[in-house]
PDB file of C-alpha atoms in Angstrom:
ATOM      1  CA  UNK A 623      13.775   0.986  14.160  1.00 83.00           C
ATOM      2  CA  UNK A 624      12.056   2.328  11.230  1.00 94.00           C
ATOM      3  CA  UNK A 625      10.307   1.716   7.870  1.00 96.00           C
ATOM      4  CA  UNK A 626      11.837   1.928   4.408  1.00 97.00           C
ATOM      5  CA  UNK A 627       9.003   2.626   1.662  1.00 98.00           C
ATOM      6  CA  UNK A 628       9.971   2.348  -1.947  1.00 98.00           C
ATOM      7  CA  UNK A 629       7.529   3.490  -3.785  1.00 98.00           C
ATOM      8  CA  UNK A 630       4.808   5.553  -6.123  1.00 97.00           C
ATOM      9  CA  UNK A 631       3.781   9.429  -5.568  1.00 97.00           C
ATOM     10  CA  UNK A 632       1.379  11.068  -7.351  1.00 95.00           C
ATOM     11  CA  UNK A 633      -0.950  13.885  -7.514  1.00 95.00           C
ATOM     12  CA  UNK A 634      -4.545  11.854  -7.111  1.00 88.00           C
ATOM     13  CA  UNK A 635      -7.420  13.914  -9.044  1.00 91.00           C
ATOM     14  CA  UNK A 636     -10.765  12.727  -7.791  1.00 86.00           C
ATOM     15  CA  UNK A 637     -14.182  13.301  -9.569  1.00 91.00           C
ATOM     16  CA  UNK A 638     -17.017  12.590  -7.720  1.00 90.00           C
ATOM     17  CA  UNK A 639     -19.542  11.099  -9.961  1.00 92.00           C
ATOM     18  CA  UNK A 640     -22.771   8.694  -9.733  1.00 92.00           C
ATOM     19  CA  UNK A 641     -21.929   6.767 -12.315  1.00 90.00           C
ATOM     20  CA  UNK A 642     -19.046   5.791 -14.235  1.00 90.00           C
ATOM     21  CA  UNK A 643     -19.002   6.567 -18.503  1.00 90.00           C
ATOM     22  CA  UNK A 644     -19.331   4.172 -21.018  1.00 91.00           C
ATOM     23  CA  UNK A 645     -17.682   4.109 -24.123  1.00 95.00           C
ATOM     24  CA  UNK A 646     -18.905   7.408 -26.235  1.00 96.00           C
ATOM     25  CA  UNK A 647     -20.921   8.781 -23.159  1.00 94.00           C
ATOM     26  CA  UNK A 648     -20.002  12.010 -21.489  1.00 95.00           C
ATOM     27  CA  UNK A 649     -20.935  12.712 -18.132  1.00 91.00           C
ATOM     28  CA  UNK A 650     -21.145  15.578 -15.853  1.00 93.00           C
ATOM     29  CA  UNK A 651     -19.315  15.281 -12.516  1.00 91.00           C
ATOM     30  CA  UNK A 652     -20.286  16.638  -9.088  1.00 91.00           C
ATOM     31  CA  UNK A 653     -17.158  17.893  -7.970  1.00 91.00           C
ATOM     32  CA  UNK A 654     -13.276  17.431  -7.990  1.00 92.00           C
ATOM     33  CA  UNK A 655     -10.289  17.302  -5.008  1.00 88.00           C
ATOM     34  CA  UNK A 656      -6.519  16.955  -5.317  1.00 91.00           C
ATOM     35  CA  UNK A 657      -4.884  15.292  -2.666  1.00 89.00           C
ATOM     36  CA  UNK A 658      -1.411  13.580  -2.625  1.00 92.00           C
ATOM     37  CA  UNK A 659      -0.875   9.833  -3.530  1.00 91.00           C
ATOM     38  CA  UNK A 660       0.566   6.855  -5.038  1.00 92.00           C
ATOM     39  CA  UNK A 661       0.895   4.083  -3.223  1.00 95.00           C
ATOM     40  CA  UNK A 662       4.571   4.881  -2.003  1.00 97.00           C
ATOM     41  CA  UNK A 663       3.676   8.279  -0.955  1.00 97.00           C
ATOM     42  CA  UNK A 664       0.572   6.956   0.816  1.00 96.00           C
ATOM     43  CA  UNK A 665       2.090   3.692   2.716  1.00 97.00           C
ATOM     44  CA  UNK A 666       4.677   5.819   4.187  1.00 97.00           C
ATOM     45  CA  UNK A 667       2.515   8.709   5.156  1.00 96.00           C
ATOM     46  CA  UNK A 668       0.512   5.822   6.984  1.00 96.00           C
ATOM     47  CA  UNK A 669       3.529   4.503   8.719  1.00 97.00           C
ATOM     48  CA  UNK A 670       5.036   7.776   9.915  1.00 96.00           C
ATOM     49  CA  UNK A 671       1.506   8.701  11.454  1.00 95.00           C
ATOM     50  CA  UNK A 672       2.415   5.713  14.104  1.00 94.00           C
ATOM     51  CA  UNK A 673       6.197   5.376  13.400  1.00 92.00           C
ATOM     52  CA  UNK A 674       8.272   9.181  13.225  1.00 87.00           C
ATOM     53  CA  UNK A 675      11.596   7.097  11.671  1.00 91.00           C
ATOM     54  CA  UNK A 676       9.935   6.382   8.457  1.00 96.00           C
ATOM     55  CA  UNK A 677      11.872   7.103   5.201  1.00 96.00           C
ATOM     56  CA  UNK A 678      10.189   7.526   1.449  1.00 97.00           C
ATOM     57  CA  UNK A 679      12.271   6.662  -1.609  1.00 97.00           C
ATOM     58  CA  UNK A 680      10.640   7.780  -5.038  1.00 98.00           C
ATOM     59  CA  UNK A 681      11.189  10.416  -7.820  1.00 98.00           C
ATOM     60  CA  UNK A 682       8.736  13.187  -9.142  1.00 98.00           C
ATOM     61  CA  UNK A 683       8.404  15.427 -12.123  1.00 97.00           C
ATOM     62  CA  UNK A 684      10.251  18.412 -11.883  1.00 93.00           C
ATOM     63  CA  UNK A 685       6.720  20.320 -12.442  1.00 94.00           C
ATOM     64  CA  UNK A 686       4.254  22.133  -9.949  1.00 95.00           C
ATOM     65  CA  UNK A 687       2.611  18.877  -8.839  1.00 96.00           C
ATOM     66  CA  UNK A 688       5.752  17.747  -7.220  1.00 97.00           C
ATOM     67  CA  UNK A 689       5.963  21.048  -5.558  1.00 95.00           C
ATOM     68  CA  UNK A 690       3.048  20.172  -3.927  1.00 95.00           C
ATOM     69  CA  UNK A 691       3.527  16.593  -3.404  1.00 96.00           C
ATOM     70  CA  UNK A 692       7.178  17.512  -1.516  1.00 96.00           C
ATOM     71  CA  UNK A 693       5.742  20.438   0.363  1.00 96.00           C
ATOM     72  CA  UNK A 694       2.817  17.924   1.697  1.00 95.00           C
ATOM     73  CA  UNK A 695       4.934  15.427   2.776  1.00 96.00           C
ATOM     74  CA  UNK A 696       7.565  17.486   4.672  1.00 94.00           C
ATOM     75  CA  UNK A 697       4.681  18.381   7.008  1.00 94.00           C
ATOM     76  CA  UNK A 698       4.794  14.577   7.914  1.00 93.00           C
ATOM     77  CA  UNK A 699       6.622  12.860  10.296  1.00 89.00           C
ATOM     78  CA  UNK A 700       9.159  11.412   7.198  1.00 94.00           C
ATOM     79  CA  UNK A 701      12.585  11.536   5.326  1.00 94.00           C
ATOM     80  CA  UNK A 702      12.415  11.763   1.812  1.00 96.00           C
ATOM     81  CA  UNK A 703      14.825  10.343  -0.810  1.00 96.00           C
ATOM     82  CA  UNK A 704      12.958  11.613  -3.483  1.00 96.00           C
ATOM     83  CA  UNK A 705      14.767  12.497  -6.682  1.00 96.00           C
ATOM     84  CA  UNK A 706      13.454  14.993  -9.801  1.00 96.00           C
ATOM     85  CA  UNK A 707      13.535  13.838 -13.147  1.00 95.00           C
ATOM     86  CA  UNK A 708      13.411  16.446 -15.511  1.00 93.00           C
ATOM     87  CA  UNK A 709      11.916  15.203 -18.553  1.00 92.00           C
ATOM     88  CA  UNK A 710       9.258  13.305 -17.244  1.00 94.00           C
ATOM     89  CA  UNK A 711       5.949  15.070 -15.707  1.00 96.00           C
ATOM     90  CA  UNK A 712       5.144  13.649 -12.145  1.00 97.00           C
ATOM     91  CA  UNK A 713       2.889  11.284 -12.063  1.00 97.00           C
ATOM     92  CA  UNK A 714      -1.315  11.516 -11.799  1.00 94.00           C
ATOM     93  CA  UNK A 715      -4.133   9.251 -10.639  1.00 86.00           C
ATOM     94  CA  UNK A 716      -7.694   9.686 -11.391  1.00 89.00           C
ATOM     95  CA  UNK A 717     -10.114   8.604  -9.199  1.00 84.00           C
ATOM     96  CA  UNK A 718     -13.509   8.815 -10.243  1.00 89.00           C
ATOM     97  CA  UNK A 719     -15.590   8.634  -6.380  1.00 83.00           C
ATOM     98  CA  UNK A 720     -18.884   6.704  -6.898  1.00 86.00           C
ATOM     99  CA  UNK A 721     -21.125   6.494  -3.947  1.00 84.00           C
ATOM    100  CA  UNK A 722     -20.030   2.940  -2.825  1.00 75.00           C
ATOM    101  CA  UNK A 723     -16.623   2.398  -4.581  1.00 77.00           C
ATOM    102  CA  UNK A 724     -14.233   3.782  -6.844  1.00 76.00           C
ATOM    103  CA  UNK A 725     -12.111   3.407 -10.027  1.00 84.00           C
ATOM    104  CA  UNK A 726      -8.732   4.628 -10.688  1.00 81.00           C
ATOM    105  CA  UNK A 727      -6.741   5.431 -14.023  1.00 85.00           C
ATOM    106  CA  UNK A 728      -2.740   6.040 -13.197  1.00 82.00           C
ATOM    107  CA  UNK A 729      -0.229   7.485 -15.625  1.00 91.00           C
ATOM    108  CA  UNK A 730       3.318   7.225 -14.208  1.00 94.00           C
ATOM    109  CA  UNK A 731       4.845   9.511 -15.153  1.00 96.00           C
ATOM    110  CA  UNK A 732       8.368   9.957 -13.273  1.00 98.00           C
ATOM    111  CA  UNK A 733       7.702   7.201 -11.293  1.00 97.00           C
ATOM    112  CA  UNK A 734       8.581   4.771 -14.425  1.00 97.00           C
ATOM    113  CA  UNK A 735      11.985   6.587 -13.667  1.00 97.00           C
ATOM    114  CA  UNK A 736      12.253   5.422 -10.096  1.00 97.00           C
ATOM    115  CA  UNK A 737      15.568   3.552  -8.982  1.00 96.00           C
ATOM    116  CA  UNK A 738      17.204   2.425  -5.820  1.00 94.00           C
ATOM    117  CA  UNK A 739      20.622   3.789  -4.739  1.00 88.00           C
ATOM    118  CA  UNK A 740      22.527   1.171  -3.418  1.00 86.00           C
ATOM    119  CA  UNK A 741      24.644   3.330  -0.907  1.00 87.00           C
ATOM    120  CA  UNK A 742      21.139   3.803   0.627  1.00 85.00           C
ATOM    121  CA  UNK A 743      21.482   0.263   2.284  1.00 85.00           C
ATOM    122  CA  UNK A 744      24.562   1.168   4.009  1.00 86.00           C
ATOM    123  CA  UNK A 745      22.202   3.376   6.165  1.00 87.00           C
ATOM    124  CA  UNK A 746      19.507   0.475   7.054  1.00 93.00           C
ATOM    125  CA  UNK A 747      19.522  -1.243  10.164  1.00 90.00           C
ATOM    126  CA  UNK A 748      18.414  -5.128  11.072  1.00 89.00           C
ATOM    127  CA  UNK A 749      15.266  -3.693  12.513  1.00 90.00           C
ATOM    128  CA  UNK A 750      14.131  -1.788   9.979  1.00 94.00           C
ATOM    129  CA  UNK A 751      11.349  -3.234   7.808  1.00 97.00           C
ATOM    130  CA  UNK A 752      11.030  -2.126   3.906  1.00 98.00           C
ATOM    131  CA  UNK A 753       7.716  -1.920   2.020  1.00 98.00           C
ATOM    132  CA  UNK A 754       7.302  -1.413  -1.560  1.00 98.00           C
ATOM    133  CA  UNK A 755       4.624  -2.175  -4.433  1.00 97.00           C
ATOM    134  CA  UNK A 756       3.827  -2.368  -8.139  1.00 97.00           C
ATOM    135  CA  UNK A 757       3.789   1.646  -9.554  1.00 95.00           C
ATOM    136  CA  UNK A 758       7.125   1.397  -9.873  1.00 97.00           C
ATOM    137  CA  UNK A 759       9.264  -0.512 -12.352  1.00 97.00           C
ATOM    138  CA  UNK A 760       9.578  -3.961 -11.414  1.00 97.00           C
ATOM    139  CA  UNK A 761      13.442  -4.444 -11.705  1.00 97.00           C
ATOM    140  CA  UNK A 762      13.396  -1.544  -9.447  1.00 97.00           C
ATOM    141  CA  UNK A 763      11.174  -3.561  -7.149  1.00 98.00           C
ATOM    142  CA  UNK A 764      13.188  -6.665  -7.655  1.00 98.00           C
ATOM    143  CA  UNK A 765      16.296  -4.526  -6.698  1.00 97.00           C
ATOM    144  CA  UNK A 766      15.056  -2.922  -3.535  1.00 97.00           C
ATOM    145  CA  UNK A 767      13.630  -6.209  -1.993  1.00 97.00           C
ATOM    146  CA  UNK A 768      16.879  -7.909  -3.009  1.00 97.00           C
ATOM    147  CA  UNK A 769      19.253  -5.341  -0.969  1.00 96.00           C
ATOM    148  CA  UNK A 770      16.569  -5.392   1.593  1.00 96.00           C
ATOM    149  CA  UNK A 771      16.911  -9.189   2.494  1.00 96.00           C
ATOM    150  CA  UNK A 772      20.715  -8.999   2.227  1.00 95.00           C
ATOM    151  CA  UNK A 773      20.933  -6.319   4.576  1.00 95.00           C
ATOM    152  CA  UNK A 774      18.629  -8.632   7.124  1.00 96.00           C
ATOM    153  CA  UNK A 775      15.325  -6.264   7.066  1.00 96.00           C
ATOM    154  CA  UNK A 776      12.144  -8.139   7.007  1.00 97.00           C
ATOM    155  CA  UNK A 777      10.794  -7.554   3.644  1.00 98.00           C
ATOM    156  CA  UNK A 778       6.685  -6.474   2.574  1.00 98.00           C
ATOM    157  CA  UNK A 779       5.891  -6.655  -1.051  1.00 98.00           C
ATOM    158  CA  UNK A 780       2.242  -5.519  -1.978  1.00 98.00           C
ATOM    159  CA  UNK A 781       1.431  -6.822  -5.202  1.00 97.00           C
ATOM    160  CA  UNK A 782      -0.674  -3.659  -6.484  1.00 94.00           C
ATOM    161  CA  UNK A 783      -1.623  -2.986  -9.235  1.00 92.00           C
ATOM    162  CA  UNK A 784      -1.261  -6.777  -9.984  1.00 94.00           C
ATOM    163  CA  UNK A 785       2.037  -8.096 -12.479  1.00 93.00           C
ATOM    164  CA  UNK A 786       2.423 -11.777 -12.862  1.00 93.00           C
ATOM    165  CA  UNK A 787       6.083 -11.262 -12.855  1.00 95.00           C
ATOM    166  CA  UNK A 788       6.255 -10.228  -9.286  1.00 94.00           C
ATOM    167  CA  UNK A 789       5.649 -14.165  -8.369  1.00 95.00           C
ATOM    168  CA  UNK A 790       9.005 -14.047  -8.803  1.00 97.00           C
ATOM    169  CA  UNK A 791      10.266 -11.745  -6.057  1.00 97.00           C
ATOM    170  CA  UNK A 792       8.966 -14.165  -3.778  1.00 98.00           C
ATOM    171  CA  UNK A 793      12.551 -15.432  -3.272  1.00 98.00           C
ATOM    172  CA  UNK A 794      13.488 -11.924  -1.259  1.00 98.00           C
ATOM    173  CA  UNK A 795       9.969 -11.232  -0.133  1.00 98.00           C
ATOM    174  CA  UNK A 796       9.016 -12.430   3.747  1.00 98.00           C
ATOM    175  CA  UNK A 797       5.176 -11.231   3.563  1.00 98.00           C
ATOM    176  CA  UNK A 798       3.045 -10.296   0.489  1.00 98.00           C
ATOM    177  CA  UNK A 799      -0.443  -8.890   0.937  1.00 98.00           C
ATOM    178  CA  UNK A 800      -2.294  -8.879  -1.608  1.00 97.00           C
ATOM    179  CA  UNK A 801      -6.435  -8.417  -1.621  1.00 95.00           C
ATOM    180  CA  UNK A 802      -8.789 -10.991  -2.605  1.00 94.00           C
ATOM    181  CA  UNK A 803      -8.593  -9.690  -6.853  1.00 93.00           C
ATOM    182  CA  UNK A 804      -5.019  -9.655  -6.588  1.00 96.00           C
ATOM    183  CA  UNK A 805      -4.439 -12.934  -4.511  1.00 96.00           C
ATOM    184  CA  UNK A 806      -7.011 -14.665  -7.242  1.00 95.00           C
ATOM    185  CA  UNK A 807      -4.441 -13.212  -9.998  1.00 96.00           C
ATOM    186  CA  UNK A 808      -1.432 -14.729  -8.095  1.00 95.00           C
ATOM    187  CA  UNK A 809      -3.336 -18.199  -8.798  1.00 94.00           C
ATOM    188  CA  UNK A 810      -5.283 -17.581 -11.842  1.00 92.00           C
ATOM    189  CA  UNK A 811      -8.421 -18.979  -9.524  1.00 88.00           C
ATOM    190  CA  UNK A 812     -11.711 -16.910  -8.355  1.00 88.00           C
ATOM    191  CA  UNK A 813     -13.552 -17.847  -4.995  1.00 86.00           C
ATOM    192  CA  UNK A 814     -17.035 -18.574  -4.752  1.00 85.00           C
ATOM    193  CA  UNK A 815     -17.341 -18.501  -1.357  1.00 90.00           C
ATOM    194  CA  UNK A 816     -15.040 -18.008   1.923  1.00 88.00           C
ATOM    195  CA  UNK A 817     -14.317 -21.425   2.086  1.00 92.00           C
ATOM    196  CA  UNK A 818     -12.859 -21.879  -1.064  1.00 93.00           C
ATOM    197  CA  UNK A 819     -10.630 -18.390  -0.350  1.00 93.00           C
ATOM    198  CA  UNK A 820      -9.388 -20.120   2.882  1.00 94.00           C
ATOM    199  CA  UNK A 821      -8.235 -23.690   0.939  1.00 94.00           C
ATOM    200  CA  UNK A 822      -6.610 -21.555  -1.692  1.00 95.00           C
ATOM    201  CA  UNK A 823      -4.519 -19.422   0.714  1.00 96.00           C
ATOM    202  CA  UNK A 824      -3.916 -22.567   2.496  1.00 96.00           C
ATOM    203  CA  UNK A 825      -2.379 -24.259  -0.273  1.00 96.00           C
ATOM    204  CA  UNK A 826      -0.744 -21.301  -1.635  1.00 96.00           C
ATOM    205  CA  UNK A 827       0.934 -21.081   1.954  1.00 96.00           C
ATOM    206  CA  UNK A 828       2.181 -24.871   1.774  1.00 95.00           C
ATOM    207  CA  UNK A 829       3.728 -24.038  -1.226  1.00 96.00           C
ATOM    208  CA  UNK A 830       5.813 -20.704  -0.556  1.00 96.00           C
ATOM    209  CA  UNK A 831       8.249 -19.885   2.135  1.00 96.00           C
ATOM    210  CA  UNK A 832       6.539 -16.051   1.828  1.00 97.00           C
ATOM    211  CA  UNK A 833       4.301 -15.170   4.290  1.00 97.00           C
ATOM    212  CA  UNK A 834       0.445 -14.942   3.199  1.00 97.00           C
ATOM    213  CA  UNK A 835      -1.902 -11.807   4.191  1.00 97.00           C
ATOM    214  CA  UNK A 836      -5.204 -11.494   2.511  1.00 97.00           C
ATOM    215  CA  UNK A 837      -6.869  -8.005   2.593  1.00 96.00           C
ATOM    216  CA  UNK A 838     -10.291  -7.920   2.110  1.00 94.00           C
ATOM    217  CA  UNK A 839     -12.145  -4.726   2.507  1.00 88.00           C
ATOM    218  CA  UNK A 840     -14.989  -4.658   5.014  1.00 87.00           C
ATOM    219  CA  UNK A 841     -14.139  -8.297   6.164  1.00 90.00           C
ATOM    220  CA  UNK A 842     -11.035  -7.546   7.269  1.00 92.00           C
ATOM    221  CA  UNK A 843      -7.650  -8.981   6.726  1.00 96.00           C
ATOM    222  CA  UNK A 844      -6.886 -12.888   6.656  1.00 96.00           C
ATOM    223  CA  UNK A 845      -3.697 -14.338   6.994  1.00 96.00           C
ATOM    224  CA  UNK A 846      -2.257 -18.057   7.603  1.00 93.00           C
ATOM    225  CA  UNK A 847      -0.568 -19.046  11.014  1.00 89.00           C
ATOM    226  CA  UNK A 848       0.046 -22.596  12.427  1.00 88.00           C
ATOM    227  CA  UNK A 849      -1.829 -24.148   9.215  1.00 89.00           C
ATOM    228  CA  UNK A 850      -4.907 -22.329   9.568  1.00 91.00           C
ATOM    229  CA  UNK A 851      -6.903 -19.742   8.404  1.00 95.00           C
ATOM    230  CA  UNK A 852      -7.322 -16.389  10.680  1.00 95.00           C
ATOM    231  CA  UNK A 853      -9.408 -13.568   9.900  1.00 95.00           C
ATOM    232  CA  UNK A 854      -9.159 -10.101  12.038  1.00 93.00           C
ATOM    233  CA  UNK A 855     -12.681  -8.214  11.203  1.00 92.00           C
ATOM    234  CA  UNK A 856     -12.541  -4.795  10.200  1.00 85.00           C
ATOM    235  CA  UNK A 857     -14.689  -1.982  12.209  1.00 85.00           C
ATOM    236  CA  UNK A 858     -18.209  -1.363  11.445  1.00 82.00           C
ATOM    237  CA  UNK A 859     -17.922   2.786  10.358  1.00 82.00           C
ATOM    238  CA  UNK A 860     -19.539   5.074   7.967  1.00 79.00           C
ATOM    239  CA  UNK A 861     -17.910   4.822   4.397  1.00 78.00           C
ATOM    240  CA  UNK A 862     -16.813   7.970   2.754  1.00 74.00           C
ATOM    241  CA  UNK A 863     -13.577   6.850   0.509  1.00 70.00           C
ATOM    242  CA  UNK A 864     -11.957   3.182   0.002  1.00 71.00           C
ATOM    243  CA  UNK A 865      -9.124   5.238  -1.650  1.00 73.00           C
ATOM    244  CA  UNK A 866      -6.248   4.692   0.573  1.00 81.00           C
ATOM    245  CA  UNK A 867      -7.476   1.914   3.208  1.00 90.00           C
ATOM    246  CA  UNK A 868      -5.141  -1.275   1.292  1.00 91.00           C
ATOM    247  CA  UNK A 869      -2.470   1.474   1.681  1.00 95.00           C
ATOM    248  CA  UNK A 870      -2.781   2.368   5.012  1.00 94.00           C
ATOM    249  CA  UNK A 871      -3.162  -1.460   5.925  1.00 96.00           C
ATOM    250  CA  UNK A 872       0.394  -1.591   4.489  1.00 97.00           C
ATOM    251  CA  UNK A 873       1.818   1.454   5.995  1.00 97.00           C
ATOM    252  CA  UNK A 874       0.480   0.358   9.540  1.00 97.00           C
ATOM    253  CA  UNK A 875       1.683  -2.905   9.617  1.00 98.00           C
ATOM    254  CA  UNK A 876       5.400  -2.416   8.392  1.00 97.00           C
ATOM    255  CA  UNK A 877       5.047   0.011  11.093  1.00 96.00           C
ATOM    256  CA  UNK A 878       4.015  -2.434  13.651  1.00 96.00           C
ATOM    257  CA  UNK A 879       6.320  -5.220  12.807  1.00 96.00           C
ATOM    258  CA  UNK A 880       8.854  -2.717  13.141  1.00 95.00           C
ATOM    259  CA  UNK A 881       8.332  -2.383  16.632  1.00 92.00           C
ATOM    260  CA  UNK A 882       9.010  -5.793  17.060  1.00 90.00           C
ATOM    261  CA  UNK A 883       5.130  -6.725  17.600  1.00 91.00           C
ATOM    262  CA  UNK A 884       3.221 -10.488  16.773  1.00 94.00           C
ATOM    263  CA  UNK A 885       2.236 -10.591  13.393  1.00 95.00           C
ATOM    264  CA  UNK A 886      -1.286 -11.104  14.693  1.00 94.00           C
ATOM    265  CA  UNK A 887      -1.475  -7.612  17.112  1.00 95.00           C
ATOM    266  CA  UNK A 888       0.507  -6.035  13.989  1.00 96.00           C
ATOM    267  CA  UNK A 889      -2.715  -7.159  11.539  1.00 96.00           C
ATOM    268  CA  UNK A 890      -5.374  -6.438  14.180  1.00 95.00           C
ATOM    269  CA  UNK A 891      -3.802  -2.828  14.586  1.00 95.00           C
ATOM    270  CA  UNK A 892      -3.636  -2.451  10.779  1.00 95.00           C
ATOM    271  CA  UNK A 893      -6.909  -3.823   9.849  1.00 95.00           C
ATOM    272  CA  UNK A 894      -8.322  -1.256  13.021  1.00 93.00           C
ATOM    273  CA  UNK A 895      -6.249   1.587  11.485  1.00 91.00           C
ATOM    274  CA  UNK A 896      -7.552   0.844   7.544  1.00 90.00           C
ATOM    275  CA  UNK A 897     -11.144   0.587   9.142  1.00 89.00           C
ATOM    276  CA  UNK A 898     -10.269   4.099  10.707  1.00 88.00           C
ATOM    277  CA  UNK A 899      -9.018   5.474   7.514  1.00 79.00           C
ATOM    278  CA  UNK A 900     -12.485   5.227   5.352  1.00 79.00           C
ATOM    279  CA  UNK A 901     -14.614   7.535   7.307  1.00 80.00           C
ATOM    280  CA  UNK A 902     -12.861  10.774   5.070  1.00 80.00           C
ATOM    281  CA  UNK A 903     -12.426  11.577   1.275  1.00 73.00           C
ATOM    282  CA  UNK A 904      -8.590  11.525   0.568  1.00 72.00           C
ATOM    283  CA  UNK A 905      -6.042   8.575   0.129  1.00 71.00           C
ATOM    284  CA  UNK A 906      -4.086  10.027   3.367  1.00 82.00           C
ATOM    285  CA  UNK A 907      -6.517  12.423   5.165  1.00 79.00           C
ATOM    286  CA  UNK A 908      -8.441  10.017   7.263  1.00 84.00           C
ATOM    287  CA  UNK A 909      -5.042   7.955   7.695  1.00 87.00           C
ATOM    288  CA  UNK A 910      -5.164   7.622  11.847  1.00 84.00           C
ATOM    289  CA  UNK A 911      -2.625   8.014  14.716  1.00 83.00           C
ATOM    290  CA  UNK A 912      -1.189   5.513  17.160  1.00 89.00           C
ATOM    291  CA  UNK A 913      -3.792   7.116  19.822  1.00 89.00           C
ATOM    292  CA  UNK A 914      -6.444   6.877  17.628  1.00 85.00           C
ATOM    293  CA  UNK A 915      -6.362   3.466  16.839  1.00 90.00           C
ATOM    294  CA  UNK A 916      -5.379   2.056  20.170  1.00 87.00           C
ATOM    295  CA  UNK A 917      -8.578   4.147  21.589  1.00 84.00           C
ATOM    296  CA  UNK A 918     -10.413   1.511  19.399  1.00 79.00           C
ATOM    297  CA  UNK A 919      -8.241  -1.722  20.612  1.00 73.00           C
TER     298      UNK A 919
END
């Protein structure tokens, strides 16, 4: 049983900074860390941490960043699939840290490269779940999902960064999990108020055959079961980077639904794990174990 992630990597440069520049204004930074990341990268690394049969698919630069990015992720628990496009530098996010939040620029890079092989499904198994977002092309996207629901995997699309177009992977896409910005994209509505978030998933969820999961930082994760509304809180812990907790929600829960658990214990763990993952600066540093969330459950 394991987890397929299709997906991002990138080298993440992040500037700690109290404020964030505005047009014409130069500021000077505290301090600056490279860690690995993309969203790919980063949803597998948090599945393999709880799941050793996880496998990455993605493509790099063929440039000294993807040196590093590789080397990094062979020290994890993962196979990688990950190709080398020559002409194409890998790809970089910058994060600029502020003390409560952050902000993020990406350039793709080689992951506007990335395809699916299709003699790649020939290895997948029933029980396998596959993962996959939105740094990636979208037909690429479309593709993977599409082989992933004919080959009878259960199937986790995480609409980030937001496309309208996805809407219409729905078709070969059993969960989506988007946050509450992305999830008010997917309707072209904003919430003023809890309430009106629940009605909206609600009806969004009596409209779709694809399963609705809300993430919403601190608050924890909503998702709809037996027409209703249910909302696992997220732990009460020190905040040092938001970076790679939506991520590691991901990672975690492919991971869980892997191992054949209830969607709900799957969400609880992942919302426990994401909580986990904020208390250190890097997308993937403070991504936990299986003993280290379960010491909290």
């Amino acid at each position: 049983m394991s987890v397929i992630v299709l997906g991002s990597l990138n080298m993440d440069i992040v500037m700690k900074t109290n404020q964030l520049p505005i047009i014409g204004q130069t500021l000077l930074g505290e301090d600056v860390d490279y860690f690995i990341g993309g969203k790919g990268a980063n949803q597998a690394v948090a599945a393999s941490r709880v799941n050793d049969a996880t496998t990455l698919i993605g493509t790099v630069g063929n440039d000294a960043f993807a040196d590093k990015i590789l080397t990094t992720l062979n020290q994890e628990s993962l196979t990688l699939q990950v190709t080398k496009e020559n002409n194409h530098a890998t790809g970089i996010a910058t994060i600029f840290k502020l003390p409560q939040d952050n902000a993020i620029v990406v350039l793709p890079g080689a992951n506007a490269t990335c395809t699916i092989d299709e003699t790649l499904v020939q290895q997948w198994q029933t029980t396998d779940t596959f993962l996959t977002q939105l740094e990636i092309p979208l037909a690429t996207v479309a593709t993977g999902l599409k082989l992933a629901k004919q080959s009878g995997l259960t199937t986790i699309l995480n609409p980030a960064p937001f496309h309208v177009d996805c809407l219409e992977l729905l078709p070969d896409t059993d969960i989506i999990t988007p946050n509450e910005t992305e999830f008010a994209q997917m309707i072209g509505k904003e919430f003023t108020s809890d309430e009106a978030l629940e009605a909206a998933m609600l009806a969004w969820s009596k409209q779709h055959a694809t399963r609705l999961l809300v993430t919403r930082g601190k608050q924890g994760t909503s998702f709809v079961e037996n027409n209703s509304v249910t909302t696992i809180p997220a732990l009460a812990v020190t905040v040092v980077d938001t970076t790679g907790a939506g991520d590691t929600f991901n990672g975690l829960l492919a991971a869980e639904l892997t191992e054949q658990k209830s969607f709900a214990d799957a969400v609880r763990f992942a919302t426990i794990g994401a909580s986990l993952s904020v208390q250190q600066l890097g997308a993937q540093s403070g991504m936990p174990t299986r003993e280290a969330i379960h010491s909290y459950m």
